[in-house]
Amino acid sequence: MAHIPWLKADVEIVARRLLGCELWATLPGGVARLQIVETEAYHQTDAASHSYKGKTPRTEVMFGPAGHMYVYFSYGMHFCMNIVTGETGEGSAVLIRAAEPLDGVELLRANRPGIADVQLINGPAKLCKALGVDKTWNGHDLSKPPLKLIERPALKLSQVVQTTRIGISQAKDVPWRFYIKNSPFISKA
């Protein structure tokens, strides 16, 4: 059961609503707080989604329950983290593309030394590396440590930019990428 009821809504709605929410990561040395600043939605009806061809051992987590992590390995070198959305049985998830460090930046920097704050977690692979997220996190319940999703008030529509997704080859024209307007922490303007 999702600890935040709106995680069961349509993936496009959840992708927008996650902006401004926080991730609290318990890392060696303390807790880092991050604000989600950029997301992308993926659904089983979408040719760009891993769940497009149905449930497989790899995508099983995407089919529910909402509020868990779907972690995959990309291009043979990077992990990417998603938050599962929708009703159980529906293959949908929101890719967390970028976040802004609020507290504990030195804890995040331990896994990405020498990187400026604005570049530290401004991409899905950078975020996973800073948090130490790998395949063992697949299925993690985001209502529990060591990584928790913390609900924050919804942003006004005027604070959010909606555009097409990036870094994909299928369904490139689908406007399911969302980011906080004027945030210097997004992956790409």
PDB file of N, CA and C in Angstrom, residues 92-187:
ATOM      1  N   SER A  92       3.684   1.124 -14.335  1.00  0.00           N
ATOM      2  CA  SER A  92       4.031   2.543 -14.475  1.00  0.00           C
ATOM      3  C   SER A  92       5.009   2.971 -13.386  1.00  0.00           C
ATOM      4  N   ALA A  93       5.860   3.931 -13.760  1.00  0.00           N
ATOM      5  CA  ALA A  93       6.848   4.436 -12.810  1.00  0.00           C
ATOM      6  C   ALA A  93       7.337   5.807 -13.277  1.00  0.00           C
ATOM      7  N   VAL A  94       7.867   6.565 -12.325  1.00  0.00           N
ATOM      8  CA  VAL A  94       8.413   7.891 -12.596  1.00  0.00           C
ATOM      9  C   VAL A  94       9.918   7.853 -12.370  1.00  0.00           C
ATOM     10  N   LEU A  95      10.662   8.170 -13.419  1.00  0.00           N
ATOM     11  CA  LEU A  95      12.115   8.273 -13.323  1.00  0.00           C
ATOM     12  C   LEU A  95      12.457   9.569 -12.596  1.00  0.00           C
ATOM     13  N   ILE A  96      13.303   9.471 -11.583  1.00  0.00           N
ATOM     14  CA  ILE A  96      13.800  10.667 -10.907  1.00  0.00           C
ATOM     15  C   ILE A  96      15.046  11.098 -11.675  1.00  0.00           C
ATOM     16  N   ARG A  97      14.917  12.166 -12.457  1.00  0.00           N
ATOM     17  CA  ARG A  97      16.013  12.625 -13.321  1.00  0.00           C
ATOM     18  C   ARG A  97      17.021  13.486 -12.579  1.00  0.00           C
ATOM     19  N   ALA A  98      16.549  14.297 -11.624  1.00  0.00           N
ATOM     20  CA  ALA A  98      17.473  15.194 -10.932  1.00  0.00           C
ATOM     21  C   ALA A  98      16.888  15.652  -9.610  1.00  0.00           C
ATOM     22  N   ALA A  99      17.795  16.052  -8.713  1.00  0.00           N
ATOM     23  CA  ALA A  99      17.394  16.556  -7.396  1.00  0.00           C
ATOM     24  C   ALA A  99      18.346  17.674  -6.980  1.00  0.00           C
ATOM     25  N   GLU A 100      17.887  18.447  -6.013  1.00  0.00           N
ATOM     26  CA  GLU A 100      18.695  19.521  -5.434  1.00  0.00           C
ATOM     27  C   GLU A 100      19.081  19.126  -4.017  1.00  0.00           C
ATOM     28  N   PRO A 101      20.373  19.165  -3.684  1.00  0.00           N
ATOM     29  CA  PRO A 101      20.761  18.840  -2.302  1.00  0.00           C
ATOM     30  C   PRO A 101      20.314  19.949  -1.353  1.00  0.00           C
ATOM     31  N   LEU A 102      19.623  19.579  -0.281  1.00  0.00           N
ATOM     32  CA  LEU A 102      19.161  20.542   0.724  1.00  0.00           C
ATOM     33  C   LEU A 102      20.023  20.484   1.979  1.00  0.00           C
ATOM     34  N   ASP A 103      20.303  19.277   2.455  1.00  0.00           N
ATOM     35  CA  ASP A 103      21.148  19.039   3.628  1.00  0.00           C
ATOM     36  C   ASP A 103      21.997  17.805   3.361  1.00  0.00           C
ATOM     37  N   GLY A 104      23.186  17.774   3.939  1.00  0.00           N
ATOM     38  CA  GLY A 104      24.039  16.592   3.845  1.00  0.00           C
ATOM     39  C   GLY A 104      24.786  16.475   2.529  1.00  0.00           C
ATOM     40  N   VAL A 105      25.051  17.610   1.892  1.00  0.00           N
ATOM     41  CA  VAL A 105      25.749  17.562   0.602  1.00  0.00           C
ATOM     42  C   VAL A 105      27.109  16.872   0.724  1.00  0.00           C
ATOM     43  N   GLU A 106      27.748  17.005   1.882  1.00  0.00           N
ATOM     44  CA  GLU A 106      29.044  16.345   2.070  1.00  0.00           C
ATOM     45  C   GLU A 106      28.897  14.824   2.081  1.00  0.00           C
ATOM     46  N   LEU A 107      27.734  14.328   2.502  1.00  0.00           N
ATOM     47  CA  LEU A 107      27.477  12.885   2.492  1.00  0.00           C
ATOM     48  C   LEU A 107      27.316  12.389   1.056  1.00  0.00           C
ATOM     49  N   LEU A 108      26.648  13.183   0.231  1.00  0.00           N
ATOM     50  CA  LEU A 108      26.472  12.838  -1.178  1.00  0.00           C
ATOM     51  C   LEU A 108      27.803  12.904  -1.918  1.00  0.00           C
ATOM     52  N   ARG A 109      28.604  13.879  -1.556  1.00  0.00           N
ATOM     53  CA  ARG A 109      29.893  14.077  -2.217  1.00  0.00           C
ATOM     54  C   ARG A 109      30.855  12.922  -1.922  1.00  0.00           C
ATOM     55  N   ALA A 110      30.632  12.175  -0.860  1.00  0.00           N
ATOM     56  CA  ALA A 110      31.509  11.041  -0.541  1.00  0.00           C
ATOM     57  C   ALA A 110      31.577  10.049  -1.701  1.00  0.00           C
ATOM     58  N   ASN A 111      30.458   9.894  -2.428  1.00  0.00           N
ATOM     59  CA  ASN A 111      30.416   8.985  -3.580  1.00  0.00           C
ATOM     60  C   ASN A 111      30.722   9.686  -4.899  1.00  0.00           C
ATOM     61  N   ARG A 112      30.795  11.027  -4.872  1.00  0.00           N
ATOM     62  CA  ARG A 112      31.099  11.811  -6.089  1.00  0.00           C
ATOM     63  C   ARG A 112      32.029  12.956  -5.718  1.00  0.00           C
ATOM     64  N   PRO A 113      33.237  12.649  -5.259  1.00  0.00           N
ATOM     65  CA  PRO A 113      34.158  13.689  -4.779  1.00  0.00           C
ATOM     66  C   PRO A 113      34.545  14.680  -5.875  1.00  0.00           C
ATOM     67  N   GLY A 114      34.725  15.938  -5.447  1.00  0.00           N
ATOM     68  CA  GLY A 114      35.199  16.974  -6.344  1.00  0.00           C
ATOM     69  C   GLY A 114      34.171  17.542  -7.295  1.00  0.00           C
ATOM     70  N   ILE A 115      32.910  17.172  -7.139  1.00  0.00           N
ATOM     71  CA  ILE A 115      31.848  17.635  -8.037  1.00  0.00           C
ATOM     72  C   ILE A 115      31.122  18.817  -7.392  1.00  0.00           C
ATOM     73  N   ALA A 116      30.888  19.874  -8.164  1.00  0.00           N
ATOM     74  CA  ALA A 116      30.164  21.052  -7.670  1.00  0.00           C
ATOM     75  C   ALA A 116      28.728  20.680  -7.313  1.00  0.00           C
ATOM     76  N   ASP A 117      28.165  21.376  -6.315  1.00  0.00           N
ATOM     77  CA  ASP A 117      26.812  21.072  -5.846  1.00  0.00           C
ATOM     78  C   ASP A 117      25.792  21.001  -6.975  1.00  0.00           C
ATOM     79  N   VAL A 118      25.840  21.940  -7.905  1.00  0.00           N
ATOM     80  CA  VAL A 118      24.847  22.003  -8.973  1.00  0.00           C
ATOM     81  C   VAL A 118      24.960  20.814  -9.938  1.00  0.00           C
ATOM     82  N   GLN A 119      26.119  20.190 -10.017  1.00  0.00           N
ATOM     83  CA  GLN A 119      26.360  19.032 -10.890  1.00  0.00           C
ATOM     84  C   GLN A 119      26.304  17.695 -10.138  1.00  0.00           C
ATOM     85  N   LEU A 120      26.158  17.755  -8.840  1.00  0.00           N
ATOM     86  CA  LEU A 120      26.288  16.566  -7.998  1.00  0.00           C
ATOM     87  C   LEU A 120      25.232  15.502  -8.278  1.00  0.00           C
ATOM     88  N   ILE A 121      23.964  15.922  -8.387  1.00  0.00           N
ATOM     89  CA  ILE A 121      22.860  14.971  -8.574  1.00  0.00           C
ATOM     90  C   ILE A 121      21.889  15.456  -9.645  1.00  0.00           C
ATOM     91  N   ASN A 122      22.414  16.099 -10.686  1.00  0.00           N
ATOM     92  CA  ASN A 122      21.566  16.646 -11.745  1.00  0.00           C
ATOM     93  C   ASN A 122      21.463  15.711 -12.947  1.00  0.00           C
ATOM     94  N   GLY A 123      21.239  14.467 -12.695  1.00  0.00           N
ATOM     95  CA  GLY A 123      21.024  13.449 -13.714  1.00  0.00           C
ATOM     96  C   GLY A 123      20.703  12.143 -13.025  1.00  0.00           C
ATOM     97  N   PRO A 124      19.963  11.247 -13.685  1.00  0.00           N
ATOM     98  CA  PRO A 124      19.540  10.011 -13.008  1.00  0.00           C
ATOM     99  C   PRO A 124      20.694   9.131 -12.554  1.00  0.00           C
ATOM    100  N   ALA A 125      21.742   9.005 -13.362  1.00  0.00           N
ATOM    101  CA  ALA A 125      22.892   8.185 -12.968  1.00  0.00           C
ATOM    102  C   ALA A 125      23.703   8.860 -11.868  1.00  0.00           C
ATOM    103  N   LYS A 126      23.853  10.180 -11.952  1.00  0.00           N
ATOM    104  CA  LYS A 126      24.578  10.940 -10.921  1.00  0.00           C
ATOM    105  C   LYS A 126      23.876  10.806  -9.575  1.00  0.00           C
ATOM    106  N   LEU A 127      22.551  10.881  -9.588  1.00  0.00           N
ATOM    107  CA  LEU A 127      21.756  10.751  -8.358  1.00  0.00           C
ATOM    108  C   LEU A 127      21.981   9.385  -7.720  1.00  0.00           C
ATOM    109  N   CYS A 128      21.889   8.335  -8.521  1.00  0.00           N
ATOM    110  CA  CYS A 128      22.089   6.982  -7.981  1.00  0.00           C
ATOM    111  C   CYS A 128      23.501   6.795  -7.442  1.00  0.00           C
ATOM    112  N   LYS A 129      24.481   7.320  -8.149  1.00  0.00           N
ATOM    113  CA  LYS A 129      25.869   7.177  -7.683  1.00  0.00           C
ATOM    114  C   LYS A 129      26.061   7.886  -6.344  1.00  0.00           C
ATOM    115  N   ALA A 130      25.543   9.109  -6.217  1.00  0.00           N
ATOM    116  CA  ALA A 130      25.686   9.870  -4.969  1.00  0.00           C
ATOM    117  C   ALA A 130      24.998   9.175  -3.800  1.00  0.00           C
ATOM    118  N   LEU A 131      23.872   8.526  -4.073  1.00  0.00           N
ATOM    119  CA  LEU A 131      23.119   7.835  -3.015  1.00  0.00           C
ATOM    120  C   LEU A 131      23.597   6.404  -2.781  1.00  0.00           C
ATOM    121  N   GLY A 132      24.423   5.882  -3.670  1.00  0.00           N
ATOM    122  CA  GLY A 132      24.852   4.495  -3.561  1.00  0.00           C
ATOM    123  C   GLY A 132      23.767   3.515  -3.981  1.00  0.00           C
ATOM    124  N   VAL A 133      22.844   3.957  -4.816  1.00  0.00           N
ATOM    125  CA  VAL A 133      21.742   3.100  -5.271  1.00  0.00           C
ATOM    126  C   VAL A 133      22.247   2.162  -6.358  1.00  0.00           C
ATOM    127  N   ASP A 134      21.966   0.880  -6.168  1.00  0.00           N
ATOM    128  CA  ASP A 134      22.279  -0.134  -7.172  1.00  0.00           C
ATOM    129  C   ASP A 134      21.107  -1.104  -7.256  1.00  0.00           C
ATOM    130  N   LYS A 135      21.283  -2.196  -7.967  1.00  0.00           N
ATOM    131  CA  LYS A 135      20.183  -3.148  -8.213  1.00  0.00           C
ATOM    132  C   LYS A 135      19.603  -3.727  -6.915  1.00  0.00           C
ATOM    133  N   THR A 136      20.380  -3.745  -5.833  1.00  0.00           N
ATOM    134  CA  THR A 136      19.875  -4.296  -4.568  1.00  0.00           C
ATOM    135  C   THR A 136      18.731  -3.440  -4.004  1.00  0.00           C
ATOM    136  N   TRP A 137      18.590  -2.206  -4.492  1.00  0.00           N
ATOM    137  CA  TRP A 137      17.521  -1.317  -4.034  1.00  0.00           C
ATOM    138  C   TRP A 137      16.210  -1.562  -4.778  1.00  0.00           C
ATOM    139  N   ASN A 138      16.228  -2.363  -5.827  1.00  0.00           N
ATOM    140  CA  ASN A 138      15.024  -2.637  -6.600  1.00  0.00           C
ATOM    141  C   ASN A 138      13.948  -3.224  -5.686  1.00  0.00           C
ATOM    142  N   GLY A 139      12.779  -2.590  -5.651  1.00  0.00           N
ATOM    143  CA  GLY A 139      11.678  -3.036  -4.801  1.00  0.00           C
ATOM    144  C   GLY A 139      11.638  -2.377  -3.439  1.00  0.00           C
ATOM    145  N   HIS A 140      12.622  -1.535  -3.106  1.00  0.00           N
ATOM    146  CA  HIS A 140      12.660  -0.871  -1.806  1.00  0.00           C
ATOM    147  C   HIS A 140      11.384  -0.056  -1.574  1.00  0.00           C
ATOM    148  N   ASP A 141      10.809  -0.168  -0.390  1.00  0.00           N
ATOM    149  CA  ASP A 141       9.619   0.576   0.031  1.00  0.00           C
ATOM    150  C   ASP A 141      10.058   1.971   0.477  1.00  0.00           C
ATOM    151  N   LEU A 142       9.643   2.989  -0.252  1.00  0.00           N
ATOM    152  CA  LEU A 142      10.074   4.360   0.022  1.00  0.00           C
ATOM    153  C   LEU A 142       9.393   5.003   1.231  1.00  0.00           C
ATOM    154  N   SER A 143       8.637   4.226   1.987  1.00  0.00           N
ATOM    155  CA  SER A 143       8.107   4.745   3.254  1.00  0.00           C
ATOM    156  C   SER A 143       9.049   4.418   4.406  1.00  0.00           C
ATOM    157  N   LYS A 144      10.151   3.726   4.101  1.00  0.00           N
ATOM    158  CA  LYS A 144      11.084   3.262   5.136  1.00  0.00           C
ATOM    159  C   LYS A 144      12.513   3.668   4.810  1.00  0.00           C
ATOM    160  N   PRO A 145      13.346   3.842   5.865  1.00  0.00           N
ATOM    161  CA  PRO A 145      14.773   4.082   5.619  1.00  0.00           C
ATOM    162  C   PRO A 145      15.381   2.843   4.960  1.00  0.00           C
ATOM    163  N   PRO A 146      16.492   2.965   4.299  1.00  0.00           N
ATOM    164  CA  PRO A 146      17.401   4.098   4.311  1.00  0.00           C
ATOM    165  C   PRO A 146      17.077   5.196   3.291  1.00  0.00           C
ATOM    166  N   LEU A 147      16.047   5.017   2.455  1.00  0.00           N
ATOM    167  CA  LEU A 147      15.653   6.074   1.523  1.00  0.00           C
ATOM    168  C   LEU A 147      14.144   6.246   1.611  1.00  0.00           C
ATOM    169  N   LYS A 148      13.735   7.432   2.055  1.00  0.00           N
ATOM    170  CA  LYS A 148      12.309   7.707   2.251  1.00  0.00           C
ATOM    171  C   LYS A 148      11.867   8.855   1.354  1.00  0.00           C
ATOM    172  N   LEU A 149      10.661   8.706   0.811  1.00  0.00           N
ATOM    173  CA  LEU A 149      10.022   9.777   0.059  1.00  0.00           C
ATOM    174  C   LEU A 149       9.173  10.576   1.040  1.00  0.00           C
ATOM    175  N   ILE A 150       9.401  11.887   1.086  1.00  0.00           N
ATOM    176  CA  ILE A 150       8.693  12.772   2.001  1.00  0.00           C
ATOM    177  C   ILE A 150       7.803  13.706   1.185  1.00  0.00           C
ATOM    178  N   GLU A 151       6.519  13.648   1.459  1.00  0.00           N
ATOM    179  CA  GLU A 151       5.545  14.478   0.743  1.00  0.00           C
ATOM    180  C   GLU A 151       5.703  15.945   1.134  1.00  0.00           C
ATOM    181  N   ARG A 152       5.623  16.812   0.159  1.00  0.00           N
ATOM    182  CA  ARG A 152       5.623  18.260   0.350  1.00  0.00           C
ATOM    183  C   ARG A 152       4.445  18.837  -0.426  1.00  0.00           C
ATOM    184  N   PRO A 153       4.022  20.076  -0.128  1.00  0.00           N
ATOM    185  CA  PRO A 153       2.881  20.661  -0.840  1.00  0.00           C
ATOM    186  C   PRO A 153       3.123  20.699  -2.356  1.00  0.00           C
ATOM    187  N   ALA A 154       2.063  20.520  -3.099  1.00  0.00           N
ATOM    188  CA  ALA A 154       2.152  20.551  -4.562  1.00  0.00           C
ATOM    189  C   ALA A 154       2.580  21.936  -5.035  1.00  0.00           C
ATOM    190  N   LEU A 155       3.409  21.957  -6.061  1.00  0.00           N
ATOM    191  CA  LEU A 155       3.831  23.218  -6.664  1.00  0.00           C
ATOM    192  C   LEU A 155       2.698  23.760  -7.529  1.00  0.00           C
ATOM    193  N   LYS A 156       2.669  25.068  -7.729  1.00  0.00           N
ATOM    194  CA  LYS A 156       1.710  25.684  -8.636  1.00  0.00           C
ATOM    195  C   LYS A 156       2.095  25.312 -10.065  1.00  0.00           C
ATOM    196  N   LEU A 157       1.123  25.208 -10.943  1.00  0.00           N
ATOM    197  CA  LEU A 157       1.398  24.872 -12.337  1.00  0.00           C
ATOM    198  C   LEU A 157       2.379  25.851 -12.963  1.00  0.00           C
ATOM    199  N   SER A 158       2.334  27.110 -12.539  1.00  0.00           N
ATOM    200  CA  SER A 158       3.237  28.130 -13.088  1.00  0.00           C
ATOM    201  C   SER A 158       4.694  27.893 -12.690  1.00  0.00           C
ATOM    202  N   GLN A 159       4.938  27.030 -11.706  1.00  0.00           N
ATOM    203  CA  GLN A 159       6.292  26.720 -11.253  1.00  0.00           C
ATOM    204  C   GLN A 159       6.891  25.514 -11.971  1.00  0.00           C
ATOM    205  N   VAL A 160       6.093  24.854 -12.823  1.00  0.00           N
ATOM    206  CA  VAL A 160       6.496  23.593 -13.452  1.00  0.00           C
ATOM    207  C   VAL A 160       6.560  23.743 -14.968  1.00  0.00           C
ATOM    208  N   VAL A 161       7.626  23.205 -15.556  1.00  0.00           N
ATOM    209  CA  VAL A 161       7.761  23.130 -17.008  1.00  0.00           C
ATOM    210  C   VAL A 161       7.441  21.695 -17.422  1.00  0.00           C
ATOM    211  N   GLN A 162       6.590  21.545 -18.434  1.00  0.00           N
ATOM    212  CA  GLN A 162       6.270  20.229 -18.992  1.00  0.00           C
ATOM    213  C   GLN A 162       6.791  20.203 -20.422  1.00  0.00           C
ATOM    214  N   THR A 163       7.545  19.154 -20.762  1.00  0.00           N
ATOM    215  CA  THR A 163       8.147  19.055 -22.087  1.00  0.00           C
ATOM    216  C   THR A 163       8.312  17.585 -22.465  1.00  0.00           C
ATOM    217  N   THR A 164       8.945  17.334 -23.595  1.00  0.00           N
ATOM    218  CA  THR A 164       9.182  15.959 -24.021  1.00  0.00           C
ATOM    219  C   THR A 164      10.360  15.360 -23.252  1.00  0.00           C
ATOM    220  N   ARG A 165      10.355  14.045 -23.163  1.00  0.00           N
ATOM    221  CA  ARG A 165      11.406  13.326 -22.450  1.00  0.00           C
ATOM    222  C   ARG A 165      12.702  13.360 -23.252  1.00  0.00           C
ATOM    223  N   ILE A 166      13.799  13.088 -22.567  1.00  0.00           N
ATOM    224  CA  ILE A 166      15.112  13.130 -23.223  1.00  0.00           C
ATOM    225  C   ILE A 166      15.842  11.802 -23.032  1.00  0.00           C
ATOM    226  N   GLY A 167      16.784  11.534 -23.931  1.00  0.00           N
ATOM    227  CA  GLY A 167      17.618  10.342 -23.796  1.00  0.00           C
ATOM    228  C   GLY A 167      16.928   9.045 -24.159  1.00  0.00           C
ATOM    229  N   ILE A 168      15.847   9.105 -24.940  1.00  0.00           N
ATOM    230  CA  ILE A 168      15.133   7.893 -25.348  1.00  0.00           C
ATOM    231  C   ILE A 168      15.014   7.875 -26.866  1.00  0.00           C
ATOM    232  N   SER A 169      14.759   6.693 -27.428  1.00  0.00           N
ATOM    233  CA  SER A 169      14.618   6.581 -28.876  1.00  0.00           C
ATOM    234  C   SER A 169      13.170   6.341 -29.306  1.00  0.00           C
ATOM    235  N   GLN A 170      12.336   5.837 -28.423  1.00  0.00           N
ATOM    236  CA  GLN A 170      10.923   5.579 -28.709  1.00  0.00           C
ATOM    237  C   GLN A 170      10.057   6.663 -28.070  1.00  0.00           C
ATOM    238  N   ALA A 171       8.944   6.989 -28.691  1.00  0.00           N
ATOM    239  CA  ALA A 171       7.940   7.913 -28.123  1.00  0.00           C
ATOM    240  C   ALA A 171       8.571   9.209 -27.613  1.00  0.00           C
ATOM    241  N   LYS A 172       9.496   9.752 -28.402  1.00  0.00           N
ATOM    242  CA  LYS A 172      10.214  10.966 -28.014  1.00  0.00           C
ATOM    243  C   LYS A 172       9.314  12.199 -27.938  1.00  0.00           C
ATOM    244  N   ASP A 173       8.163  12.159 -28.607  1.00  0.00           N
ATOM    245  CA  ASP A 173       7.276  13.321 -28.652  1.00  0.00           C
ATOM    246  C   ASP A 173       6.284  13.386 -27.491  1.00  0.00           C
ATOM    247  N   VAL A 174       6.301  12.390 -26.616  1.00  0.00           N
ATOM    248  CA  VAL A 174       5.370  12.371 -25.477  1.00  0.00           C
ATOM    249  C   VAL A 174       5.844  13.383 -24.425  1.00  0.00           C
ATOM    250  N   PRO A 175       4.995  14.360 -24.063  1.00  0.00           N
ATOM    251  CA  PRO A 175       5.421  15.424 -23.133  1.00  0.00           C
ATOM    252  C   PRO A 175       5.300  15.021 -21.662  1.00  0.00           C
ATOM    253  N   TRP A 176       6.067  14.029 -21.288  1.00  0.00           N
ATOM    254  CA  TRP A 176       5.996  13.505 -19.924  1.00  0.00           C
ATOM    255  C   TRP A 176       7.255  13.776 -19.117  1.00  0.00           C
ATOM    256  N   ARG A 177       7.964  14.822 -19.428  1.00  0.00           N
ATOM    257  CA  ARG A 177       9.093  15.271 -18.602  1.00  0.00           C
ATOM    258  C   ARG A 177       8.656  16.546 -17.900  1.00  0.00           C
ATOM    259  N   PHE A 178       8.950  16.612 -16.605  1.00  0.00           N
ATOM    260  CA  PHE A 178       8.544  17.747 -15.784  1.00  0.00           C
ATOM    261  C   PHE A 178       9.744  18.229 -14.983  1.00  0.00           C
ATOM    262  N   TYR A 179       9.874  19.544 -14.849  1.00  0.00           N
ATOM    263  CA  TYR A 179      10.922  20.059 -13.984  1.00  0.00           C
ATOM    264  C   TYR A 179      10.512  21.401 -13.388  1.00  0.00           C
ATOM    265  N   ILE A 180      11.173  21.750 -12.276  1.00  0.00           N
ATOM    266  CA  ILE A 180      10.888  23.013 -11.600  1.00  0.00           C
ATOM    267  C   ILE A 180      11.507  24.140 -12.420  1.00  0.00           C
ATOM    268  N   LYS A 181      10.661  25.078 -12.788  1.00  0.00           N
ATOM    269  CA  LYS A 181      11.074  26.215 -13.605  1.00  0.00           C
ATOM    270  C   LYS A 181      12.223  26.966 -12.941  1.00  0.00           C
ATOM    271  N   ASN A 182      13.224  27.292 -13.734  1.00  0.00           N
ATOM    272  CA  ASN A 182      14.399  28.064 -13.307  1.00  0.00           C
ATOM    273  C   ASN A 182      15.307  27.351 -12.301  1.00  0.00           C
ATOM    274  N   SER A 183      15.118  26.055 -12.089  1.00  0.00           N
ATOM    275  CA  SER A 183      16.019  25.332 -11.177  1.00  0.00           C
ATOM    276  C   SER A 183      17.359  25.114 -11.876  1.00  0.00           C
ATOM    277  N   PRO A 184      18.468  25.504 -11.222  1.00  0.00           N
ATOM    278  CA  PRO A 184      19.788  25.241 -11.809  1.00  0.00           C
ATOM    279  C   PRO A 184      20.222  23.791 -11.649  1.00  0.00           C
ATOM    280  N   PHE A 185      19.403  22.983 -10.968  1.00  0.00           N
ATOM    281  CA  PHE A 185      19.785  21.607 -10.640  1.00  0.00           C
ATOM    282  C   PHE A 185      19.217  20.575 -11.603  1.00  0.00           C
ATOM    283  N   ILE A 186      18.470  20.981 -12.644  1.00  0.00           N
ATOM    284  CA  ILE A 186      17.932  20.011 -13.589  1.00  0.00           C
ATOM    285  C   ILE A 186      19.037  19.473 -14.485  1.00  0.00           C
ATOM    286  N   SER A 187      18.760  18.350 -15.157  1.00  0.00           N
ATOM    287  CA  SER A 187      19.790  17.710 -15.977  1.00  0.00           C
ATOM    288  C   SER A 187      20.028  18.442 -17.298  1.00  0.00           C
TER     289      SER A 187
END
